[in-house]
PDB file of C-alpha atoms in Angstrom:
ATOM      1  CA  MET A   1       0.059  -0.179   0.041  1.00  0.00           C
ATOM      2  CA  ASN A   2       2.839   2.431   0.777  1.00  0.00           C
ATOM      3  CA  THR A   3       4.815   1.746  -2.313  1.00  0.00           C
ATOM      4  CA  THR A   4       1.413   2.467  -4.261  1.00  0.00           C
ATOM      5  CA  LEU A   5       0.829   5.774  -2.509  1.00  0.00           C
ATOM      6  CA  LYS A   6       4.388   6.650  -3.216  1.00  0.00           C
ATOM      7  CA  GLY A   7       3.955   5.969  -6.633  1.00  0.00           C
ATOM      8  CA  LEU A   8       0.875   7.884  -7.111  1.00  0.00           C
ATOM      9  CA  SER A   9       2.812  11.012  -4.882  1.00  0.00           C
ATOM     10  CA  LYS A  10       5.511  10.961  -7.856  1.00  0.00           C
ATOM     11  CA  LYS A  11       3.204  10.968 -10.625  1.00  0.00           C
ATOM     12  CA  ARG A  12       1.035  13.350  -9.087  1.00  0.00           C
ATOM     13  CA  ILE A  13       4.256  15.668  -8.594  1.00  0.00           C
ATOM     14  CA  PHE A  14       5.961  14.889 -11.969  1.00  0.00           C
ATOM     15  CA  LEU A  15       2.222  16.037 -13.542  1.00  0.00           C
ATOM     16  CA  ALA A  16       2.316  19.109 -11.820  1.00  0.00           C
ATOM     17  CA  ALA A  17       5.703  19.813 -12.382  1.00  0.00           C
ATOM     18  CA  GLY A  18       5.074  19.136 -16.208  1.00  0.00           C
ATOM     19  CA  ALA A  19       1.662  21.376 -15.991  1.00  0.00           C
ATOM     20  CA  VAL A  20       3.816  24.245 -14.475  1.00  0.00           C
ATOM     21  CA  SER A  21       6.552  23.842 -16.978  1.00  0.00           C
ATOM     22  CA  ALA A  22       3.971  24.033 -20.007  1.00  0.00           C
ATOM     23  CA  PHE A  23       2.752  27.191 -18.467  1.00  0.00           C
ATOM     24  CA  LEU A  24       5.500  28.993 -18.034  1.00  0.00           C
ATOM     25  CA  LEU A  25       6.936  28.098 -21.579  1.00  0.00           C
ATOM     26  CA  LEU A  26       3.363  29.258 -22.833  1.00  0.00           C
ATOM     27  CA  VAL A  27       4.094  32.791 -21.017  1.00  0.00           C
ATOM     28  CA  CYS A  28       7.493  32.691 -22.418  1.00  0.00           C
ATOM     29  CA  LEU A  29       6.263  32.294 -26.200  1.00  0.00           C
ATOM     30  CA  SER A  30       3.760  34.975 -25.235  1.00  0.00           C
ATOM     31  CA  LEU A  31       6.253  37.407 -24.173  1.00  0.00           C
ATOM     32  CA  MET A  32       8.200  36.785 -27.203  1.00  0.00           C
ATOM     33  CA  LEU A  33       5.349  37.149 -29.576  1.00  0.00           C
ATOM     34  CA  LEU A  34       4.883  40.482 -28.078  1.00  0.00           C
ATOM     35  CA  TYR A  35       8.040  41.840 -29.682  1.00  0.00           C
ATOM     36  CA  VAL A  36       7.577  40.768 -32.793  1.00  0.00           C
ATOM     37  CA  ARG A  37       7.015  43.552 -35.146  1.00  0.00           C
ATOM     38  CA  LYS A  38       4.261  42.583 -37.338  1.00  0.00           C
ATOM     39  CA  PRO A  39       4.030  44.200 -40.975  1.00  0.00           C
ATOM     40  CA  MET A  40       1.460  46.940 -42.078  1.00  0.00           C
ATOM     41  CA  LYS A  41      -0.703  46.908 -44.638  1.00  0.00           C
ATOM     42  CA  PHE A  42      -0.551  50.265 -46.267  1.00  0.00           C
ATOM     43  CA  ASN A  43      -4.327  50.089 -47.757  1.00  0.00           C
ATOM     44  CA  PHE A  44      -5.061  53.905 -47.823  1.00  0.00           C
ATOM     45  CA  ASP A  45      -6.025  55.520 -51.041  1.00  0.00           C
ATOM     46  CA  ALA A  46      -3.269  57.103 -52.255  1.00  0.00           C
ATOM     47  CA  ALA A  47      -5.694  59.206 -54.636  1.00  0.00           C
ATOM     48  CA  TYR A  48      -7.129  60.770 -51.271  1.00  0.00           C
ATOM     49  CA  PHE A  49      -4.414  63.830 -50.756  1.00  0.00           C
ATOM     50  CA  TRP A  50      -3.818  65.663 -53.992  1.00  0.00           C
ATOM     51  CA  ALA A  51      -1.629  68.540 -54.100  1.00  0.00           C
ATOM     52  CA  GLU A  52      -2.858  72.098 -54.376  1.00  0.00           C
ATOM     53  CA  LYS A  53       0.711  73.670 -54.233  1.00  0.00           C
ATOM     54  CA  LYS A  54       3.923  71.991 -55.104  1.00  0.00           C
ATOM     55  CA  VAL A  55       7.529  73.392 -55.258  1.00  0.00           C
ATOM     56  CA  TYR A  56      11.127  72.634 -55.152  1.00  0.00           C
ATOM     57  CA  VAL A  57      12.668  74.178 -52.173  1.00  0.00           C
ATOM     58  CA  ASP A  58      16.474  73.703 -52.533  1.00  0.00           C
ATOM     59  CA  ASN A  59      16.353  69.559 -52.987  1.00  0.00           C
ATOM     60  CA  TRP A  60      12.844  69.658 -51.146  1.00  0.00           C
ATOM     61  CA  LEU A  61       9.682  68.973 -52.349  1.00  0.00           C
ATOM     62  CA  TYR A  62       6.999  71.513 -50.875  1.00  0.00           C
ATOM     63  CA  GLU A  63       3.405  70.285 -50.917  1.00  0.00           C
ATOM     64  CA  GLU A  64       0.384  71.797 -49.422  1.00  0.00           C
ATOM     65  CA  LEU A  65      -2.960  69.670 -49.356  1.00  0.00           C
ATOM     66  CA  PRO A  66      -6.530  70.357 -48.942  1.00  0.00           C
ATOM     67  CA  SER A  67      -6.578  68.119 -46.004  1.00  0.00           C
ATOM     68  CA  GLY A  68      -4.271  71.019 -44.237  1.00  0.00           C
ATOM     69  CA  HIS A  69      -1.306  69.131 -44.356  1.00  0.00           C
ATOM     70  CA  ASP A  70       1.651  71.002 -45.659  1.00  0.00           C
ATOM     71  CA  TYR A  71       5.331  69.157 -45.715  1.00  0.00           C
ATOM     72  CA  PHE A  72       8.450  68.997 -47.335  1.00  0.00           C
ATOM     73  CA  LEU A  73       9.965  65.741 -48.649  1.00  0.00           C
ATOM     74  CA  PHE A  74      13.484  64.750 -49.263  1.00  0.00           C
ATOM     75  CA  LEU A  75      14.506  62.079 -51.687  1.00  0.00           C
ATOM     76  CA  PRO A  76      18.256  61.237 -52.793  1.00  0.00           C
ATOM     77  CA  GLU A  77      18.787  62.751 -56.068  1.00  0.00           C
ATOM     78  CA  LYS A  78      19.121  59.249 -57.852  1.00  0.00           C
ATOM     79  CA  TYR A  79      15.187  59.004 -56.957  1.00  0.00           C
ATOM     80  CA  ARG A  80      13.939  62.310 -57.493  1.00  0.00           C
ATOM     81  CA  LYS A  81      12.893  61.179 -60.932  1.00  0.00           C
ATOM     82  CA  ASP A  82      12.583  57.698 -60.277  1.00  0.00           C
ATOM     83  CA  LYS A  83      10.413  57.582 -57.435  1.00  0.00           C
ATOM     84  CA  ASP A  84       8.541  54.566 -58.574  1.00  0.00           C
ATOM     85  CA  ASN A  85      11.631  52.276 -58.203  1.00  0.00           C
ATOM     86  CA  GLU A  86      10.362  49.586 -55.584  1.00  0.00           C
ATOM     87  CA  SER A  87      13.947  48.358 -55.561  1.00  0.00           C
ATOM     88  CA  ALA A  88      15.631  51.209 -53.543  1.00  0.00           C
ATOM     89  CA  LYS A  89      13.971  50.397 -50.441  1.00  0.00           C
ATOM     90  CA  LEU A  90      14.679  53.847 -49.009  1.00  0.00           C
ATOM     91  CA  PRO A  91      14.406  54.272 -45.129  1.00  0.00           C
ATOM     92  CA  LEU A  92      11.694  57.201 -44.169  1.00  0.00           C
ATOM     93  CA  ILE A  93      12.809  59.450 -41.643  1.00  0.00           C
ATOM     94  CA  VAL A  94       9.778  61.629 -40.480  1.00  0.00           C
ATOM     95  CA  VAL A  95      10.350  64.994 -38.360  1.00  0.00           C
ATOM     96  CA  PHE A  96       7.845  66.700 -36.189  1.00  0.00           C
ATOM     97  CA  HIS A  97       8.839  70.233 -34.579  1.00  0.00           C
ATOM     98  CA  GLY A  98       7.685  71.637 -31.292  1.00  0.00           C
ATOM     99  CA  SER A  99       5.175  74.305 -30.834  1.00  0.00           C
ATOM    100  CA  ASP A 100       5.034  77.448 -32.804  1.00  0.00           C
ATOM    101  CA  GLU A 101       8.505  76.070 -34.872  1.00  0.00           C
ATOM    102  CA  LYS A 102       6.633  75.229 -38.193  1.00  0.00           C
ATOM    103  CA  TYR A 103       8.384  77.928 -40.150  1.00  0.00           C
ATOM    104  CA  SER A 104      11.762  76.853 -38.745  1.00  0.00           C
ATOM    105  CA  SER A 105      11.481  73.038 -38.673  1.00  0.00           C
ATOM    106  CA  LEU A 106      12.984  72.252 -42.037  1.00  0.00           C
ATOM    107  CA  ARG A 107      16.120  74.067 -41.096  1.00  0.00           C
ATOM    108  CA  LYS A 108      16.539  73.237 -37.171  1.00  0.00           C
ATOM    109  CA  TYR A 109      15.601  69.354 -37.840  1.00  0.00           C
ATOM    110  CA  GLY A 110      15.206  68.254 -41.339  1.00  0.00           C
ATOM    111  CA  ARG A 111      18.366  69.484 -42.812  1.00  0.00           C
ATOM    112  CA  GLN A 112      20.481  67.443 -40.662  1.00  0.00           C
ATOM    113  CA  PHE A 113      19.187  64.110 -41.919  1.00  0.00           C
ATOM    114  CA  ALA A 114      19.886  65.747 -45.585  1.00  0.00           C
ATOM    115  CA  THR A 115      23.487  66.130 -45.626  1.00  0.00           C
ATOM    116  CA  LYS A 116      25.726  64.096 -47.574  1.00  0.00           C
ATOM    117  CA  ASP A 117      27.759  62.827 -44.584  1.00  0.00           C
ATOM    118  CA  PHE A 118      24.447  61.471 -43.304  1.00  0.00           C
ATOM    119  CA  GLN A 119      23.130  59.952 -46.170  1.00  0.00           C
ATOM    120  CA  LYS A 120      26.179  58.405 -47.361  1.00  0.00           C
ATOM    121  CA  LYS A 121      26.298  57.086 -43.566  1.00  0.00           C
ATOM    122  CA  ILE A 122      22.677  56.005 -43.081  1.00  0.00           C
ATOM    123  CA  TYR A 123      21.907  53.473 -45.926  1.00  0.00           C
ATOM    124  CA  PRO A 124      23.552  52.542 -49.171  1.00  0.00           C
ATOM    125  CA  GLU A 125      21.113  54.357 -51.253  1.00  0.00           C
ATOM    126  CA  GLY A 126      20.320  57.433 -48.954  1.00  0.00           C
ATOM    127  CA  ALA A 127      17.453  58.016 -47.087  1.00  0.00           C
ATOM    128  CA  ALA A 128      14.011  59.831 -47.777  1.00  0.00           C
ATOM    129  CA  VAL A 129      13.160  62.589 -45.116  1.00  0.00           C
ATOM    130  CA  LEU A 130       9.784  63.996 -44.721  1.00  0.00           C
ATOM    131  CA  VAL A 131       9.110  67.254 -42.189  1.00  0.00           C
ATOM    132  CA  ILE A 132       5.447  67.401 -41.549  1.00  0.00           C
ATOM    133  CA  LEU A 133       4.293  70.843 -40.405  1.00  0.00           C
ATOM    134  CA  SER A 134       1.834  71.032 -38.321  1.00  0.00           C
ATOM    135  CA  ARG A 135      -1.770  72.363 -39.017  1.00  0.00           C
ATOM    136  CA  ILE A 136      -2.119  74.972 -36.361  1.00  0.00           C
ATOM    137  CA  ASN A 137       0.745  75.533 -33.611  1.00  0.00           C
ATOM    138  CA  TYR A 138       1.444  72.250 -32.752  1.00  0.00           C
ATOM    139  CA  PHE A 139       0.386  68.398 -33.772  1.00  0.00           C
ATOM    140  CA  THR A 140      -2.904  66.928 -33.518  1.00  0.00           C
ATOM    141  CA  ASP A 141      -4.555  63.865 -34.772  1.00  0.00           C
ATOM    142  CA  PRO A 142      -2.450  61.182 -34.931  1.00  0.00           C
ATOM    143  CA  ALA A 143      -4.836  59.001 -37.197  1.00  0.00           C
ATOM    144  CA  SER A 144      -5.134  61.777 -39.792  1.00  0.00           C
ATOM    145  CA  THR A 145      -1.133  61.999 -39.730  1.00  0.00           C
ATOM    146  CA  SER A 146      -0.705  58.552 -39.991  1.00  0.00           C
ATOM    147  CA  PHE A 147      -2.747  58.248 -43.336  1.00  0.00           C
ATOM    148  CA  LEU A 148      -0.684  61.177 -44.369  1.00  0.00           C
ATOM    149  CA  ILE A 149       2.575  59.073 -43.860  1.00  0.00           C
ATOM    150  CA  GLN A 150       1.107  56.065 -45.576  1.00  0.00           C
ATOM    151  CA  ASN A 151      -0.243  58.112 -48.466  1.00  0.00           C
ATOM    152  CA  ILE A 152       3.503  59.736 -48.842  1.00  0.00           C
ATOM    153  CA  ALA A 153       4.843  56.163 -48.688  1.00  0.00           C
ATOM    154  CA  LEU A 154       2.270  54.925 -51.306  1.00  0.00           C
ATOM    155  CA  ARG A 155       3.063  57.850 -54.048  1.00  0.00           C
ATOM    156  CA  ASN A 156       6.902  57.091 -53.476  1.00  0.00           C
ATOM    157  CA  LYS A 157       7.233  53.450 -54.235  1.00  0.00           C
ATOM    158  CA  CYS A 158      11.220  54.379 -53.411  1.00  0.00           C
ATOM    159  CA  ILE A 159      10.307  54.255 -49.886  1.00  0.00           C
ATOM    160  CA  ASP A 160      10.433  50.903 -47.797  1.00  0.00           C
ATOM    161  CA  LYS A 161       7.215  51.181 -45.766  1.00  0.00           C
ATOM    162  CA  THR A 162       8.435  48.568 -43.235  1.00  0.00           C
ATOM    163  CA  ASN A 163      11.336  51.253 -42.591  1.00  0.00           C
ATOM    164  CA  ILE A 164      10.000  54.208 -41.067  1.00  0.00           C
ATOM    165  CA  ILE A 165      11.447  56.292 -38.026  1.00  0.00           C
ATOM    166  CA  GLY A 166      10.019  59.085 -36.400  1.00  0.00           C
ATOM    167  CA  TYR A 167      11.601  61.935 -35.000  1.00  0.00           C
ATOM    168  CA  GLY A 168       9.949  64.496 -32.632  1.00  0.00           C
ATOM    169  CA  PHE A 169      11.285  67.793 -30.611  1.00  0.00           C
ATOM    170  CA  SER A 170       9.083  69.016 -27.530  1.00  0.00           C
ATOM    171  CA  GLN A 171       5.713  68.627 -28.347  1.00  0.00           C
ATOM    172  CA  GLY A 172       6.380  67.016 -31.783  1.00  0.00           C
ATOM    173  CA  ALA A 173       8.731  64.321 -29.622  1.00  0.00           C
ATOM    174  CA  LYS A 174       5.273  63.901 -27.358  1.00  0.00           C
ATOM    175  CA  PHE A 175       3.405  63.398 -30.606  1.00  0.00           C
ATOM    176  CA  VAL A 176       5.560  60.962 -32.360  1.00  0.00           C
ATOM    177  CA  VAL A 177       5.485  58.853 -29.015  1.00  0.00           C
ATOM    178  CA  GLU A 178       1.258  59.506 -29.134  1.00  0.00           C
ATOM    179  CA  LEU A 179       1.285  58.422 -32.733  1.00  0.00           C
ATOM    180  CA  ALA A 180       3.739  55.075 -32.399  1.00  0.00           C
ATOM    181  CA  CYS A 181       1.055  54.126 -29.593  1.00  0.00           C
ATOM    182  CA  HIS A 182      -1.873  55.013 -32.148  1.00  0.00           C
ATOM    183  CA  GLU A 183      -0.096  52.879 -34.910  1.00  0.00           C
ATOM    184  CA  PRO A 184       2.609  50.623 -33.191  1.00  0.00           C
ATOM    185  CA  ARG A 185       3.145  49.230 -36.729  1.00  0.00           C
ATOM    186  CA  LEU A 186       3.839  52.183 -38.283  1.00  0.00           C
ATOM    187  CA  PHE A 187       7.460  53.194 -37.236  1.00  0.00           C
ATOM    188  CA  ARG A 188      10.590  50.904 -36.641  1.00  0.00           C
ATOM    189  CA  ALA A 189      12.038  53.377 -34.264  1.00  0.00           C
ATOM    190  CA  VAL A 190      11.218  56.618 -32.410  1.00  0.00           C
ATOM    191  CA  ILE A 191      13.722  59.740 -31.595  1.00  0.00           C
ATOM    192  CA  SER A 192      12.251  61.850 -28.449  1.00  0.00           C
ATOM    193  CA  GLY A 193      14.020  64.903 -27.627  1.00  0.00           C
ATOM    194  CA  SER A 194      12.324  66.498 -24.345  1.00  0.00           C
ATOM    195  CA  GLY A 195       8.864  64.794 -25.065  1.00  0.00           C
ATOM    196  CA  PHE A 196       6.390  64.153 -22.533  1.00  0.00           C
ATOM    197  CA  TYR A 197       3.548  61.568 -23.504  1.00  0.00           C
ATOM    198  CA  ASP A 198       2.143  60.184 -20.408  1.00  0.00           C
ATOM    199  CA  ILE A 199       1.843  56.581 -22.060  1.00  0.00           C
ATOM    200  CA  SER A 200      -0.786  53.811 -20.608  1.00  0.00           C
ATOM    201  CA  LEU A 201       0.425  50.185 -19.678  1.00  0.00           C
ATOM    202  CA  ARG A 202      -1.848  49.277 -22.750  1.00  0.00           C
ATOM    203  CA  GLU A 203       0.052  51.285 -24.892  1.00  0.00           C
ATOM    204  CA  LEU A 204       3.442  50.256 -23.508  1.00  0.00           C
ATOM    205  CA  ILE A 205       2.787  46.622 -24.057  1.00  0.00           C
ATOM    206  CA  SER A 206       1.555  47.634 -27.855  1.00  0.00           C
ATOM    207  CA  VAL A 207       5.180  49.298 -28.633  1.00  0.00           C
ATOM    208  CA  LEU A 208       7.569  46.850 -27.415  1.00  0.00           C
ATOM    209  CA  PRO A 209       8.753  45.879 -30.830  1.00  0.00           C
ATOM    210  CA  VAL A 210       9.321  49.656 -31.519  1.00  0.00           C
ATOM    211  CA  GLN A 211      12.996  50.862 -30.780  1.00  0.00           C
ATOM    212  CA  PHE A 212      13.110  53.952 -28.776  1.00  0.00           C
ATOM    213  CA  TYR A 213      15.607  56.838 -27.976  1.00  0.00           C
ATOM    214  CA  SER A 214      14.402  59.251 -25.394  1.00  0.00           C
ATOM    215  CA  ALA A 215      16.165  61.840 -23.895  1.00  0.00           C
ATOM    216  CA  VAL A 216      15.481  64.800 -21.516  1.00  0.00           C
ATOM    217  CA  SER A 217      17.037  66.847 -18.984  1.00  0.00           C
ATOM    218  CA  LYS A 218      16.802  67.270 -15.188  1.00  0.00           C
ATOM    219  CA  ASN A 219      16.565  71.435 -15.657  1.00  0.00           C
ATOM    220  CA  ASP A 220      14.047  71.221 -18.070  1.00  0.00           C
ATOM    221  CA  LYS A 221      11.093  71.664 -15.381  1.00  0.00           C
ATOM    222  CA  GLY A 222       7.601  70.681 -16.275  1.00  0.00           C
ATOM    223  CA  ILE A 223       9.131  68.172 -19.022  1.00  0.00           C
ATOM    224  CA  TYR A 224      11.596  66.067 -17.381  1.00  0.00           C
ATOM    225  CA  GLU A 225       8.695  64.663 -14.545  1.00  0.00           C
ATOM    226  CA  GLN A 226       6.790  63.367 -17.563  1.00  0.00           C
ATOM    227  CA  GLY A 227       9.334  62.905 -19.909  1.00  0.00           C
ATOM    228  CA  ARG A 228      11.622  60.596 -17.493  1.00  0.00           C
ATOM    229  CA  ARG A 229       8.687  58.410 -17.094  1.00  0.00           C
ATOM    230  CA  VAL A 230       7.607  57.298 -20.298  1.00  0.00           C
ATOM    231  CA  GLY A 231      11.892  57.365 -21.436  1.00  0.00           C
ATOM    232  CA  LYS A 232      12.557  55.210 -18.710  1.00  0.00           C
ATOM    233  CA  LEU A 233       9.761  52.877 -19.288  1.00  0.00           C
ATOM    234  CA  CYS A 234      10.452  52.449 -23.115  1.00  0.00           C
ATOM    235  CA  GLY A 235      14.127  52.522 -22.578  1.00  0.00           C
ATOM    236  CA  LYS A 236      13.901  49.482 -20.308  1.00  0.00           C
ATOM    237  CA  TRP A 237      11.355  47.378 -21.848  1.00  0.00           C
ATOM    238  CA  CYS A 238      11.123  48.447 -25.764  1.00  0.00           C
ATOM    239  CA  LYS A 239      13.370  46.524 -27.741  1.00  0.00           C
ATOM    240  CA  ASN A 240      16.710  47.731 -28.271  1.00  0.00           C
ATOM    241  CA  SER A 241      15.764  51.231 -26.707  1.00  0.00           C
ATOM    242  CA  HIS A 242      17.698  53.878 -24.982  1.00  0.00           C
ATOM    243  CA  TYR A 243      16.647  56.478 -22.580  1.00  0.00           C
ATOM    244  CA  ILE A 244      19.153  59.398 -21.830  1.00  0.00           C
ATOM    245  CA  GLU A 245      19.251  61.742 -18.906  1.00  0.00           C
ATOM    246  CA  TYR A 246      21.296  64.963 -18.478  1.00  0.00           C
ATOM    247  CA  GLU A 247      21.766  67.493 -15.458  1.00  0.00           C
ATOM    248  CA  THR A 248      21.581  70.693 -17.411  1.00  0.00           C
ATOM    249  CA  ARG A 249      21.071  70.482 -21.049  1.00  0.00           C
ATOM    250  CA  GLY A 250      17.464  72.759 -20.696  1.00  0.00           C
ATOM    251  CA  HIS A 251      15.021  71.987 -23.305  1.00  0.00           C
ATOM    252  CA  PHE A 252      16.508  70.530 -25.980  1.00  0.00           C
ATOM    253  CA  TRP A 253      16.437  68.390 -29.256  1.00  0.00           C
ATOM    254  CA  VAL A 254      18.337  65.001 -29.984  1.00  0.00           C
ATOM    255  CA  GLU A 255      21.605  65.992 -32.296  1.00  0.00           C
ATOM    256  CA  LEU A 256      22.812  62.790 -34.747  1.00  0.00           C
ATOM    257  CA  ASN A 257      26.235  62.930 -32.536  1.00  0.00           C
ATOM    258  CA  ASP A 258      24.536  62.447 -29.196  1.00  0.00           C
ATOM    259  CA  LYS A 259      25.487  59.073 -27.424  1.00  0.00           C
ATOM    260  CA  THR A 260      23.285  56.188 -26.344  1.00  0.00           C
ATOM    261  CA  SER A 261      23.686  54.345 -23.634  1.00  0.00           C
ATOM    262  CA  ASN A 262      25.634  51.847 -25.369  1.00  0.00           C
ATOM    263  CA  GLY A 263      29.328  53.302 -24.626  1.00  0.00           C
ATOM    264  CA  ASP A 264      30.690  55.538 -27.725  1.00  0.00           C
ATOM    265  CA  GLU A 265      27.649  54.458 -30.014  1.00  0.00           C
ATOM    266  CA  THR A 266      26.098  57.786 -31.624  1.00  0.00           C
ATOM    267  CA  VAL A 267      22.466  58.469 -32.453  1.00  0.00           C
ATOM    268  CA  THR A 268      23.660  57.860 -36.016  1.00  0.00           C
ATOM    269  CA  ASP A 269      25.342  54.398 -34.952  1.00  0.00           C
ATOM    270  CA  TRP A 270      22.019  53.438 -33.693  1.00  0.00           C
ATOM    271  CA  LEU A 271      19.990  54.575 -36.622  1.00  0.00           C
ATOM    272  CA  ILE A 272      22.694  52.521 -38.815  1.00  0.00           C
ATOM    273  CA  LYS A 273      22.331  49.402 -37.179  1.00  0.00           C
ATOM    274  CA  ILE A 274      18.241  49.756 -37.158  1.00  0.00           C
ATOM    275  CA  VAL A 275      17.622  50.758 -40.972  1.00  0.00           C
ATOM    276  CA  ASN A 276      19.946  48.266 -42.185  1.00  0.00           C
TER     277      ASN A 276
END
């Protein structure tokens, strides 16, 4: 009798251990799936947004749309007359300015991504750069902005729709994180300088596959307190992400030679690894 009872106990322990192992394996697999970036289907009608005004400013195409969106688009010279070349697979960097900066956004933020040095480093064929101007003095409506980016990618087939980077400063940094949370499959990576979006747990889980570079300064009062929270959360939990905290940099935007949390690696180095 004792032998039988011992045999049954061992069997129950074995079954219980097997059930626990299976449960833990299922949990691990579920967590791994949360970090898998699912492709986004760009099915927005490309004819919906048409240009009311179109003009070139240096190497940038400026367009005004009846939807209220205005933007500058840079394509490497080779593809300005070959924008339907799908084999190019150009990464796209989308730039969002801070409040009241729409008329200085191209000069302050966009042009750094169009220099010969950056274009040569970032990708063998260069990169497309999109500088979106806010409809009012700041950005609103992530749904409409997502449609705009989809529209531009559809009309310029040389752009790789799976390789889009969002970059923002201040209110634009807050908005680019909000946009990533609204459509987690749109951006491969997000760069946020002095941003302050208040991310929820549900949103954090949705953006785990997105790679974040978030930076704030302790003496940027009112921004630091919120920016620190979202930066630390994304930096800790999101794939290949970095959170940088400065002591006295004030209200600043991310520059391409800024360092990540990985030794001497710069933002440019980090971007190169992401888009290639």
